[in-house]
Short mmCIF file of C-alpha atoms and ligand atoms in Angstrom, two decimals:
data_model
loop_
_atom_site.label_atom_id
_atom_site.label_comp_id
_atom_site.label_asym_id
_atom_site.label_seq_id
_atom_site.Cartn_x
_atom_site.Cartn_y
_atom_site.Cartn_z
CA MET A 1 9.12 -0.89 29.28
CA GLY A 2 12.36 0.88 28.45
CA ILE A 3 12.84 4.63 28.59
CA PHE A 4 12.02 5.23 24.93
CA THR A 5 8.70 4.84 23.18
CA LYS A 6 7.86 5.32 19.53
CA LEU A 7 6.51 8.66 18.34
CA ARG A 8 2.77 9.14 18.08
CA GLY A 9 1.37 7.77 14.84
CA MET A 10 4.43 5.58 14.22
CA ARG A 11 4.54 1.84 14.72
CA ASP A 12 6.78 -1.20 14.70
CA ILE A 13 5.92 -3.96 12.27
CA LEU A 14 7.04 -7.10 14.05
CA PRO A 15 8.34 -10.33 12.45
CA GLU A 16 5.03 -12.17 13.06
CA GLU A 17 3.35 -9.75 10.64
CA ILE A 18 6.07 -9.65 8.03
CA ASP A 19 4.89 -12.70 6.07
CA ILE A 20 1.57 -11.00 5.38
CA TRP A 21 3.32 -7.74 4.43
CA LYS A 22 5.57 -9.60 2.01
CA LYS A 23 2.65 -11.48 0.51
CA VAL A 24 0.74 -8.22 -0.08
CA GLU A 25 3.76 -6.41 -1.53
CA GLN A 26 4.78 -9.36 -3.71
CA THR A 27 1.27 -9.76 -5.10
CA PHE A 28 1.07 -6.08 -6.10
CA ILE A 29 4.55 -6.29 -7.61
CA GLU A 30 3.79 -9.52 -9.48
CA ILE A 31 0.56 -8.27 -11.09
CA SER A 32 2.02 -4.84 -11.94
CA GLU A 33 5.10 -6.41 -13.51
CA LEU A 34 2.86 -8.66 -15.63
CA PHE A 35 1.40 -5.45 -17.05
CA ASP A 36 5.01 -4.35 -17.67
CA PHE A 37 5.22 -1.75 -14.90
CA ARG A 38 8.81 -1.31 -13.74
CA GLU A 39 10.04 -0.41 -10.31
CA ILE A 40 11.25 3.11 -9.62
CA ARG A 41 12.86 4.16 -6.34
CA VAL A 42 12.63 7.84 -5.53
CA PRO A 43 13.99 9.62 -2.43
CA ILE A 44 12.04 9.81 0.80
CA LEU A 45 13.31 13.35 1.37
CA GLU A 46 12.31 15.91 -1.27
CA SER A 47 12.01 19.66 -1.65
CA LYS A 48 8.95 21.15 0.01
CA TYR A 49 8.12 23.06 -3.17
CA LEU A 50 7.75 19.84 -5.15
CA PHE A 51 4.65 18.95 -3.15
CA GLU A 52 3.33 22.52 -3.00
CA LYS A 53 3.40 22.54 -6.78
CA GLY A 54 2.43 18.88 -7.20
CA ILE A 55 -0.34 18.29 -4.68
CA GLY A 56 -1.55 21.89 -4.37
CA ARG A 57 -0.74 24.73 -1.98
CA ASP A 58 -4.21 24.75 -0.39
CA THR A 59 -4.66 21.03 0.21
CA ASP A 60 -4.78 19.64 3.75
CA ILE A 61 -1.68 17.57 3.06
CA VAL A 62 0.43 20.61 2.18
CA THR A 63 -1.02 23.10 4.66
CA LYS A 64 -1.23 20.84 7.70
CA GLU A 65 0.28 17.42 7.26
CA MET A 66 3.82 17.61 5.96
CA TYR A 67 6.83 16.77 8.09
CA GLU A 68 8.95 19.73 7.06
CA PHE A 69 12.23 21.14 8.24
CA LYS A 70 15.28 23.01 7.05
CA ASP A 71 18.40 21.03 6.17
CA LYS A 72 21.88 22.21 7.20
CA LYS A 73 22.00 24.64 4.27
CA GLY A 74 18.62 26.13 5.18
CA ARG A 75 16.71 24.44 2.32
CA ASP A 76 13.06 23.57 2.96
CA VAL A 77 12.72 19.82 2.78
CA VAL A 78 9.92 17.38 3.61
CA LEU A 79 9.43 13.68 4.22
CA ARG A 80 7.35 12.68 1.21
CA PRO A 81 3.61 12.58 1.97
CA GLU A 82 2.89 10.60 -1.24
CA GLY A 83 4.66 9.21 -4.29
CA THR A 84 3.08 10.75 -7.39
CA ALA A 85 4.80 14.15 -7.29
CA SER A 86 8.21 12.47 -6.80
CA VAL A 87 7.67 10.06 -9.68
CA VAL A 88 6.58 12.95 -11.93
CA ARG A 89 9.73 14.85 -10.93
CA ALA A 90 11.90 11.80 -11.71
CA TYR A 91 10.08 11.27 -15.03
CA ILE A 92 10.82 14.83 -16.11
CA GLU A 93 14.31 15.09 -14.62
CA ASN A 94 15.45 11.88 -16.30
CA LYS A 95 13.72 12.81 -19.60
CA ILE A 96 12.03 9.44 -19.72
CA TYR A 97 9.51 10.83 -22.24
CA GLU A 98 12.34 10.85 -24.80
CA LYS A 99 12.89 7.13 -24.30
CA ARG A 100 9.39 5.73 -24.05
CA LYS A 101 6.03 6.74 -25.54
CA ILE A 102 4.27 5.03 -22.67
CA ALA A 103 6.20 4.78 -19.40
CA ARG A 104 4.89 2.62 -16.58
CA PHE A 105 6.29 2.70 -13.04
CA TYR A 106 5.54 1.17 -9.70
CA TYR A 107 6.94 2.06 -6.28
CA LEU A 108 6.49 1.10 -2.68
CA GLY A 109 7.69 2.47 0.60
CA PRO A 110 6.94 4.71 3.56
CA MET A 111 5.03 7.97 3.29
CA PHE A 112 4.59 10.53 6.07
CA ARG A 113 1.60 12.68 7.00
CA TYR A 114 1.21 14.55 10.25
CA ASP A 115 -2.44 13.61 10.49
CA ARG A 116 -4.45 12.78 13.60
CA PRO A 117 -3.71 9.08 14.24
CA GLN A 118 -6.65 6.69 14.48
CA LYS A 119 -7.52 3.17 13.37
CA GLY A 120 -5.87 2.63 9.98
CA ARG A 121 -4.36 6.11 9.96
CA TYR A 122 -0.69 6.53 10.83
CA ARG A 123 1.87 9.26 10.51
CA GLN A 124 4.25 6.86 8.82
CA PHE A 125 2.37 4.51 6.54
CA TYR A 126 3.22 2.43 3.50
CA GLN A 127 1.95 2.72 -0.04
CA PHE A 128 2.27 0.67 -3.17
CA GLY A 129 1.60 2.84 -6.20
CA ILE A 130 1.67 2.79 -9.99
CA GLU A 131 1.96 5.70 -12.40
CA CYS A 132 1.53 5.42 -16.15
CA PHE A 133 2.64 8.31 -18.39
CA GLY A 134 1.84 9.04 -22.03
CA GLY A 135 -1.65 7.62 -22.57
CA LYS A 136 -4.83 9.63 -22.77
CA SER A 137 -7.14 6.76 -23.72
CA PHE A 138 -9.66 5.60 -21.09
CA TYR A 139 -8.06 2.13 -21.43
CA PHE A 140 -5.14 3.35 -19.32
CA ASP A 141 -7.56 4.32 -16.53
CA GLY A 142 -9.18 0.91 -16.96
CA GLU A 143 -5.82 -0.84 -16.80
CA ALA A 144 -4.94 0.88 -13.49
CA ILE A 145 -8.30 -0.08 -11.99
CA GLN A 146 -7.97 -3.60 -13.36
CA ILE A 147 -4.53 -4.07 -11.77
CA LEU A 148 -5.94 -3.01 -8.42
CA ASN A 149 -8.98 -5.22 -8.86
CA ILE A 150 -7.01 -8.32 -9.88
CA THR A 151 -4.54 -7.89 -7.03
CA LEU A 152 -7.17 -7.37 -4.33
CA GLU A 153 -9.04 -10.41 -5.63
CA LYS A 154 -5.85 -12.47 -5.68
CA LEU A 155 -5.27 -11.48 -2.05
CA SER A 156 -8.82 -12.68 -1.32
CA ILE A 157 -9.94 -9.28 -0.10
CA GLY A 158 -13.68 -9.59 -0.35
CA ASN A 159 -16.50 -7.10 -0.53
CA PHE A 160 -14.74 -4.13 -1.99
CA VAL A 161 -16.17 -1.53 -4.31
CA PHE A 162 -14.61 1.08 -6.59
CA LEU A 163 -16.17 4.52 -6.24
CA VAL A 164 -15.57 6.40 -9.48
CA ASN A 165 -16.17 9.92 -10.68
CA SER A 166 -14.93 12.39 -13.24
CA LEU A 167 -13.65 15.86 -12.39
CA GLY A 168 -13.50 16.77 -16.06
CA CYS A 169 -10.68 18.47 -17.93
CA LYS A 170 -9.25 21.83 -16.85
CA ASN A 171 -12.20 23.72 -18.39
CA CYS A 172 -14.93 21.53 -16.94
CA LYS A 173 -13.27 21.47 -13.54
CA PHE A 174 -12.87 25.25 -13.54
CA LYS A 175 -16.49 25.86 -14.58
CA TYR A 176 -17.80 23.47 -11.98
CA THR A 177 -15.58 24.86 -9.21
CA GLU A 178 -16.79 28.39 -9.96
CA TYR A 179 -20.38 27.23 -9.95
CA ILE A 180 -19.95 25.41 -6.63
CA LYS A 181 -18.26 28.45 -5.12
CA GLY A 182 -21.32 30.57 -6.00
CA TYR A 183 -23.69 27.88 -4.71
CA LEU A 184 -21.83 27.52 -1.40
CA LYS A 185 -21.60 31.27 -0.87
CA LYS A 186 -25.40 31.36 -0.76
CA ILE A 187 -25.54 28.73 2.02
CA VAL A 188 -22.30 29.63 3.78
CA ASP A 189 -24.07 30.23 7.13
CA LYS A 190 -25.02 26.56 7.30
CA LEU A 191 -21.42 25.37 6.83
CA CYS A 192 -18.83 24.56 9.50
CA ASN A 193 -15.86 26.89 10.03
CA ASP A 194 -13.48 24.69 8.03
CA CYS A 195 -15.89 24.65 5.09
CA LYS A 196 -16.33 28.43 5.27
CA LEU A 197 -12.61 28.64 4.55
CA ARG A 198 -12.81 25.91 1.90
CA VAL A 199 -15.40 27.94 -0.01
CA LYS A 200 -12.72 30.58 -0.55
CA VAL A 201 -9.68 28.41 -1.28
CA ASN A 202 -10.81 24.96 -2.38
CA PRO A 203 -14.62 24.75 -2.72
CA LEU A 204 -14.81 21.14 -3.98
CA ARG A 205 -13.26 19.94 -0.72
CA VAL A 206 -16.54 20.77 1.02
CA PHE A 207 -17.72 17.42 -0.43
CA ASP A 208 -15.27 15.63 1.87
CA CYS A 209 -16.50 17.27 5.06
CA LYS A 210 -17.69 14.76 7.65
CA ASN A 211 -19.82 17.37 9.47
CA TYR A 212 -23.48 16.33 9.38
CA SER A 213 -24.83 19.83 8.81
CA CYS A 214 -22.47 20.45 5.85
CA HIS A 215 -23.41 17.07 4.47
CA GLN A 216 -27.11 17.90 4.62
CA SER A 217 -26.65 21.39 3.17
CA ILE A 218 -25.03 20.10 -0.02
CA GLU A 219 -27.16 17.03 -0.48
CA ASN A 220 -28.90 18.36 -3.56
CA ILE A 221 -25.97 20.19 -5.06
CA PRO A 222 -25.81 19.76 -8.88
CA SER A 223 -23.40 17.10 -10.07
CA ILE A 224 -20.22 17.64 -12.07
CA PHE A 225 -21.84 15.55 -14.81
CA ASP A 226 -23.98 18.52 -15.79
CA PHE A 227 -20.78 20.43 -16.49
CA LEU A 228 -18.71 17.91 -18.45
CA CYS A 229 -17.80 18.69 -22.07
CA ASP A 230 -18.49 16.03 -24.72
CA GLU A 231 -14.95 14.66 -24.63
CA CYS A 232 -14.92 14.27 -20.83
CA LYS A 233 -18.39 12.72 -20.88
CA GLU A 234 -17.34 10.22 -23.54
CA HIS A 235 -14.14 9.37 -21.63
CA PHE A 236 -16.16 8.60 -18.52
CA ASP A 237 -18.89 6.63 -20.33
CA LEU A 238 -16.32 4.48 -22.11
CA LEU A 239 -14.53 3.80 -18.82
CA ALA A 240 -17.81 2.87 -17.10
CA ASN A 241 -18.54 0.46 -19.97
CA PHE A 242 -15.07 -1.03 -19.65
CA LEU A 243 -15.59 -1.59 -15.92
CA LYS A 244 -18.95 -3.24 -16.57
CA LYS A 245 -17.52 -5.52 -19.26
CA ASN A 246 -14.69 -6.55 -16.95
CA ASN A 247 -17.06 -7.33 -14.08
CA ILE A 248 -15.48 -4.76 -11.80
CA ASN A 249 -17.68 -3.84 -8.87
CA PHE A 250 -18.06 -0.05 -9.08
CA LYS A 251 -20.39 2.71 -8.12
CA ILE A 252 -20.52 6.19 -9.60
CA GLU A 253 -20.06 8.69 -6.79
CA HIS A 254 -20.62 12.26 -7.98
CA LYS A 255 -19.23 13.80 -4.83
CA LEU A 256 -15.88 12.00 -4.94
CA VAL A 257 -13.24 14.72 -5.40
CA ARG A 258 -10.08 13.33 -3.66
CA GLY A 259 -7.75 15.37 -1.49
CA LEU A 260 -5.05 16.17 -4.02
CA ASP A 261 -5.38 19.00 -6.54
CA TYR A 262 -3.71 17.38 -9.53
CA TYR A 263 -6.62 15.21 -10.64
CA THR A 264 -8.59 15.74 -13.83
CA LYS A 265 -11.14 13.46 -15.49
CA THR A 266 -11.21 10.04 -13.77
CA VAL A 267 -10.87 9.74 -9.99
CA PHE A 268 -11.51 6.59 -7.96
CA GLU A 269 -11.23 5.11 -4.50
CA VAL A 270 -11.61 1.58 -3.16
CA PHE A 271 -13.74 0.96 -0.10
CA CYS A 272 -14.35 -2.27 1.77
CA LYS A 273 -17.82 -2.85 3.15
CA ASN A 274 -18.10 -2.13 6.88
CA GLN A 275 -15.00 0.03 6.77
CA ASP A 276 -15.06 3.76 6.80
CA ILE A 277 -11.65 4.28 5.22
CA ALA A 278 -10.39 3.98 1.67
CA ILE A 279 -7.84 1.27 1.04
CA ALA A 280 -6.71 2.81 -2.25
CA GLY A 281 -7.19 5.90 -4.35
CA GLY A 282 -6.10 7.26 -7.69
CA GLY A 283 -6.99 8.92 -10.91
CA ARG A 284 -5.86 10.82 -13.96
CA TYR A 285 -3.61 13.89 -13.81
CA ASP A 286 -3.24 15.09 -17.39
CA TYR A 287 -1.67 18.49 -16.67
CA LEU A 288 0.74 17.75 -13.84
CA VAL A 289 3.77 16.85 -15.96
CA LYS A 290 3.45 20.13 -17.85
CA GLU A 291 2.77 22.16 -14.72
CA MET A 292 5.94 20.74 -13.18
CA GLY A 293 8.03 21.91 -16.13
CA GLY A 294 7.85 18.86 -18.41
CA PRO A 295 6.19 18.35 -21.79
CA ASP A 296 2.42 18.09 -22.24
CA ILE A 297 1.96 14.44 -21.25
CA PRO A 298 -1.13 12.84 -19.68
CA ALA A 299 -0.89 10.33 -16.85
CA VAL A 300 -2.90 8.12 -14.55
CA GLY A 301 -2.13 6.09 -11.42
CA PHE A 302 -3.17 4.90 -8.00
CA ALA A 303 -1.74 4.19 -4.57
CA VAL A 304 -2.92 1.59 -2.13
CA GLY A 305 -2.50 1.86 1.64
CA LEU A 306 -0.57 -1.30 2.50
CA ASP A 307 -1.19 -0.93 6.25
CA ARG A 308 -4.92 -1.06 5.55
CA VAL A 309 -4.74 -4.06 3.22
CA VAL A 310 -2.54 -5.95 5.70
CA ALA A 311 -5.00 -5.14 8.50
CA LEU A 312 -7.79 -6.75 6.45
CA LEU A 313 -5.73 -9.92 5.99
CA ASN A 314 -4.49 -9.91 9.55
CA GLN A 315 -8.01 -10.60 10.65
CA GLU A 316 -7.53 -14.04 9.10
CA LYS A 317 -6.08 -16.84 11.20
CA ARG A 318 -2.33 -16.67 11.73
CA GLN A 319 -0.35 -19.40 10.02
CA LYS A 320 1.75 -21.89 12.01
CA ASP A 321 5.47 -21.19 12.16
CA GLU A 322 6.84 -23.22 9.24
CA SER A 323 10.49 -23.36 10.26
CA ILE A 324 12.01 -26.44 11.90
CA TYR A 325 13.08 -26.08 15.53
CA PHE A 326 16.45 -27.80 15.85
CA ILE A 327 17.26 -29.14 19.33
CA LEU A 328 20.99 -29.73 19.76
CA LEU A 329 21.90 -31.55 22.97
CA GLY A 330 25.58 -31.25 23.87
CA GLU A 331 28.71 -29.91 22.20
CA GLN A 332 29.09 -32.72 19.64
CA ALA A 333 25.51 -32.21 18.50
CA LYS A 334 26.13 -28.50 17.93
CA ILE A 335 29.14 -29.23 15.75
CA LYS A 336 27.31 -31.93 13.77
CA GLY A 337 24.17 -29.81 13.76
CA PHE A 338 25.83 -27.11 11.68
CA ASP A 339 26.53 -29.64 8.89
CA ILE A 340 22.89 -30.67 8.91
CA MET A 341 21.67 -27.07 8.98
CA ARG A 342 23.80 -26.28 5.98
CA GLU A 343 22.19 -29.11 4.07
CA LEU A 344 18.71 -27.93 5.08
CA ILE A 345 19.44 -24.36 4.04
CA GLU A 346 20.82 -25.48 0.68
CA ASN A 347 17.52 -27.27 0.21
CA LYS A 348 15.56 -24.15 1.22
CA ILE A 349 14.23 -25.67 4.44
CA LYS A 350 13.97 -23.02 7.15
CA VAL A 351 15.57 -23.94 10.43
CA GLU A 352 15.88 -22.23 13.80
CA ALA A 353 18.34 -23.37 16.47
CA ASP A 354 18.86 -22.29 20.07
CA TYR A 355 22.50 -22.91 21.04
CA GLU A 356 22.03 -22.42 24.79
CA GLU A 357 22.34 -25.48 27.04
CA ARG A 358 18.79 -26.48 28.00
CA SER A 359 17.03 -29.70 28.90
CA ILE A 360 15.06 -31.38 26.13
CA SER A 361 11.77 -30.68 27.92
CA GLU A 362 12.57 -26.97 28.11
CA HIS A 363 13.42 -26.94 24.40
CA LEU A 364 10.13 -28.65 23.59
CA ARG A 365 8.20 -26.14 25.70
CA ILE A 366 9.84 -23.29 23.77
CA ALA A 367 9.08 -24.93 20.41
CA ASN A 368 5.48 -25.32 21.45
CA LYS A 369 5.22 -21.70 22.54
CA TYR A 370 6.63 -20.58 19.17
CA GLY A 371 3.95 -22.60 17.37
CA LYS A 372 6.44 -24.91 15.60
CA LYS A 373 5.09 -27.81 13.63
CA LEU A 374 8.24 -29.95 13.61
CA CYS A 375 11.30 -30.36 15.84
CA LEU A 376 14.53 -32.05 14.89
CA ILE A 377 16.42 -33.56 17.84
CA LEU A 378 20.09 -34.47 17.83
CA GLY A 379 22.06 -35.75 20.87
CA GLU A 380 25.06 -38.04 21.48
CA ASN A 381 23.01 -41.23 21.04
CA GLU A 382 21.66 -40.12 17.68
CA ILE A 383 25.13 -39.15 16.48
CA LYS A 384 26.45 -42.61 17.38
CA LYS A 385 23.59 -44.26 15.48
CA GLY A 386 23.82 -41.88 12.50
CA VAL A 387 20.21 -40.74 12.90
CA VAL A 388 18.15 -37.72 13.96
CA VAL A 389 14.74 -37.64 15.58
CA ILE A 390 11.79 -35.81 14.02
CA LYS A 391 9.04 -34.87 16.43
CA ASN A 392 5.66 -33.77 15.16
CA MET A 393 4.49 -31.17 17.66
CA GLU A 394 0.82 -31.52 16.73
CA THR A 395 0.54 -35.32 17.10
CA GLY A 396 3.49 -35.85 19.49
CA ILE A 397 4.74 -38.70 17.25
CA GLN A 398 8.53 -39.15 17.23
CA GLU A 399 10.52 -41.09 14.61
CA GLU A 400 14.15 -41.83 14.05
CA ILE A 401 15.38 -41.19 10.54
CA LYS A 402 18.69 -41.83 8.86
CA GLU A 403 20.89 -38.79 8.47
CA LYS A 404 20.92 -39.15 4.69
CA GLU A 405 17.14 -39.01 4.53
CA ILE A 406 16.60 -35.83 6.56
CA VAL A 407 15.78 -33.55 3.65
CA LYS A 408 13.45 -36.02 1.98
CA LYS A 409 11.58 -36.86 5.19
CA LEU A 410 11.27 -33.23 6.31
CA ARG A 411 9.85 -32.26 2.94
CA GLU A 412 7.23 -34.98 3.23
CA ARG A 413 6.32 -33.93 6.79
CA LEU A 414 6.14 -30.24 5.90
CA LYS A 415 3.64 -30.78 3.07
P1 HAM B 501 -4.18 9.09 -1.28
O1 HAM B 501 -5.63 8.83 -1.42
O2 HAM B 501 -3.77 10.28 -0.52
O3 HAM B 501 -3.59 9.13 -2.75
O4 HAM B 501 -3.50 7.82 -0.62
C1 HAM B 501 -3.69 6.53 -1.16
C2 HAM B 501 -3.96 5.53 -0.06
O5 HAM B 501 -2.94 5.60 0.95
C3 HAM B 501 -5.26 5.79 0.73
O6 HAM B 501 -6.38 5.26 0.05
C4 HAM B 501 -4.98 5.05 2.02
O7 HAM B 501 -5.28 3.68 1.90
C5 HAM B 501 -3.49 5.23 2.21
N1 HAM B 501 -3.25 6.29 3.21
C6 HAM B 501 -3.28 7.62 3.04
N2 HAM B 501 -3.01 8.27 4.20
C7 HAM B 501 -2.80 7.30 5.13
C8 HAM B 501 -2.48 7.30 6.53
N3 HAM B 501 -2.30 8.45 7.21
N4 HAM B 501 -2.35 6.12 7.17
C9 HAM B 501 -2.52 4.94 6.51
N5 HAM B 501 -2.81 4.88 5.19
C10 HAM B 501 -2.96 6.04 4.51
C11 HAM B 501 -2.28 9.33 -3.04
O8 HAM B 501 -1.38 9.30 -2.23
C12 HAM B 501 -2.03 9.49 -4.52
N6 HAM B 501 -0.58 9.73 -4.71
C13 HAM B 501 -2.51 8.29 -5.30
C14 HAM B 501 -2.25 8.40 -6.76
C15 HAM B 501 -1.23 7.83 -7.46
N7 HAM B 501 -2.96 9.09 -7.63
C16 HAM B 501 -2.44 8.97 -8.83
N8 HAM B 501 -1.38 8.23 -8.74
#
């Protein structure tokens, strides 16, 4: 080991894993683009106040988890802990509402939270997210959930369920929060120290407490559904019907509140069976654009934790290395080899060469260790005869092929 190690909660994603990462990212991009979402790239470094205003001053993310520091001019800046607040800022700052009635965006990249690292929880992690502005119909909520559902199915992630809830509009949410505050005050002695504080600043967050005693104490707490106005109730019922009609596996979870303050009406999370962490979360945030200084425009979106999705797929068997291992024996072979490699590359055949002088048996040992399926061997004899040798590493069979036929034969063998 060298003298430097990575910081706690950070990790290196090595080339062996990259194919799965790309597959996951590309699948989310492909499905989102088919629904006409367009990519937006926002900065990783933003003003601290953006997230205080966006996510909420009293949330765990803002109070405990942001990587914050002063820049050289003394401004308070943070590494973004999530993408929604930044996309809302960009939407308002670039006056996109003047250009499009409905504006759909997707983004992907690293997010940072100074949380306690554990399985599936990192301090730098990666999200893919979508945000859709301008629609208040439940169909937009349904579309977001559908995109997530289609993509997870396409990635063959099995056994996942959407937990859905409604937090109601501003009025319903306020009424319910006040009610819960009163309820919790009566049982405050039974709550843990963190929850005692939550009762004062953010009572609904008591629902997220993992402490057994808190869990028990609120088991029979009245549900938000008793507090929803007719419009919020109808919005939720129509969405639930939509999910049923579209065969989306969901469960209504009255105690789902999510850790960010901007949500109103629909909230949802995706859980995989046997896993205690959410792989994605999202919901509607109809007041955030206005609260951040923009016009009165509703919005809905989600973000998926790419690290967690990749981990689910990583459990599957690793694929064989698909690139050709090119063994070049001697100086002439290296010179000739470059012509052949050029032809392979032009034909989109991946090739890896090691230009060090080694014996053929050492080369073959290396190719085997790397998990290569095919080797291409070129030495002085082959050059004289105008051929190359293809060796199948699984069967051990070797065949001489004419130089002109390399691409054709490799394609057949790679199938
Ligand atoms: P979130 O629930 O905070 O929502 O994060 C979304 C997903 O990011 C989580 O479900 C999880 O898979 C992943 N994630 C969060 N923290 C970590 C971590 N420390 N390590 C690994 N993965 C993590 C949001 O961020 C909202 N902006 C989602 C949204 C978009 N709502 C509306 N639009």
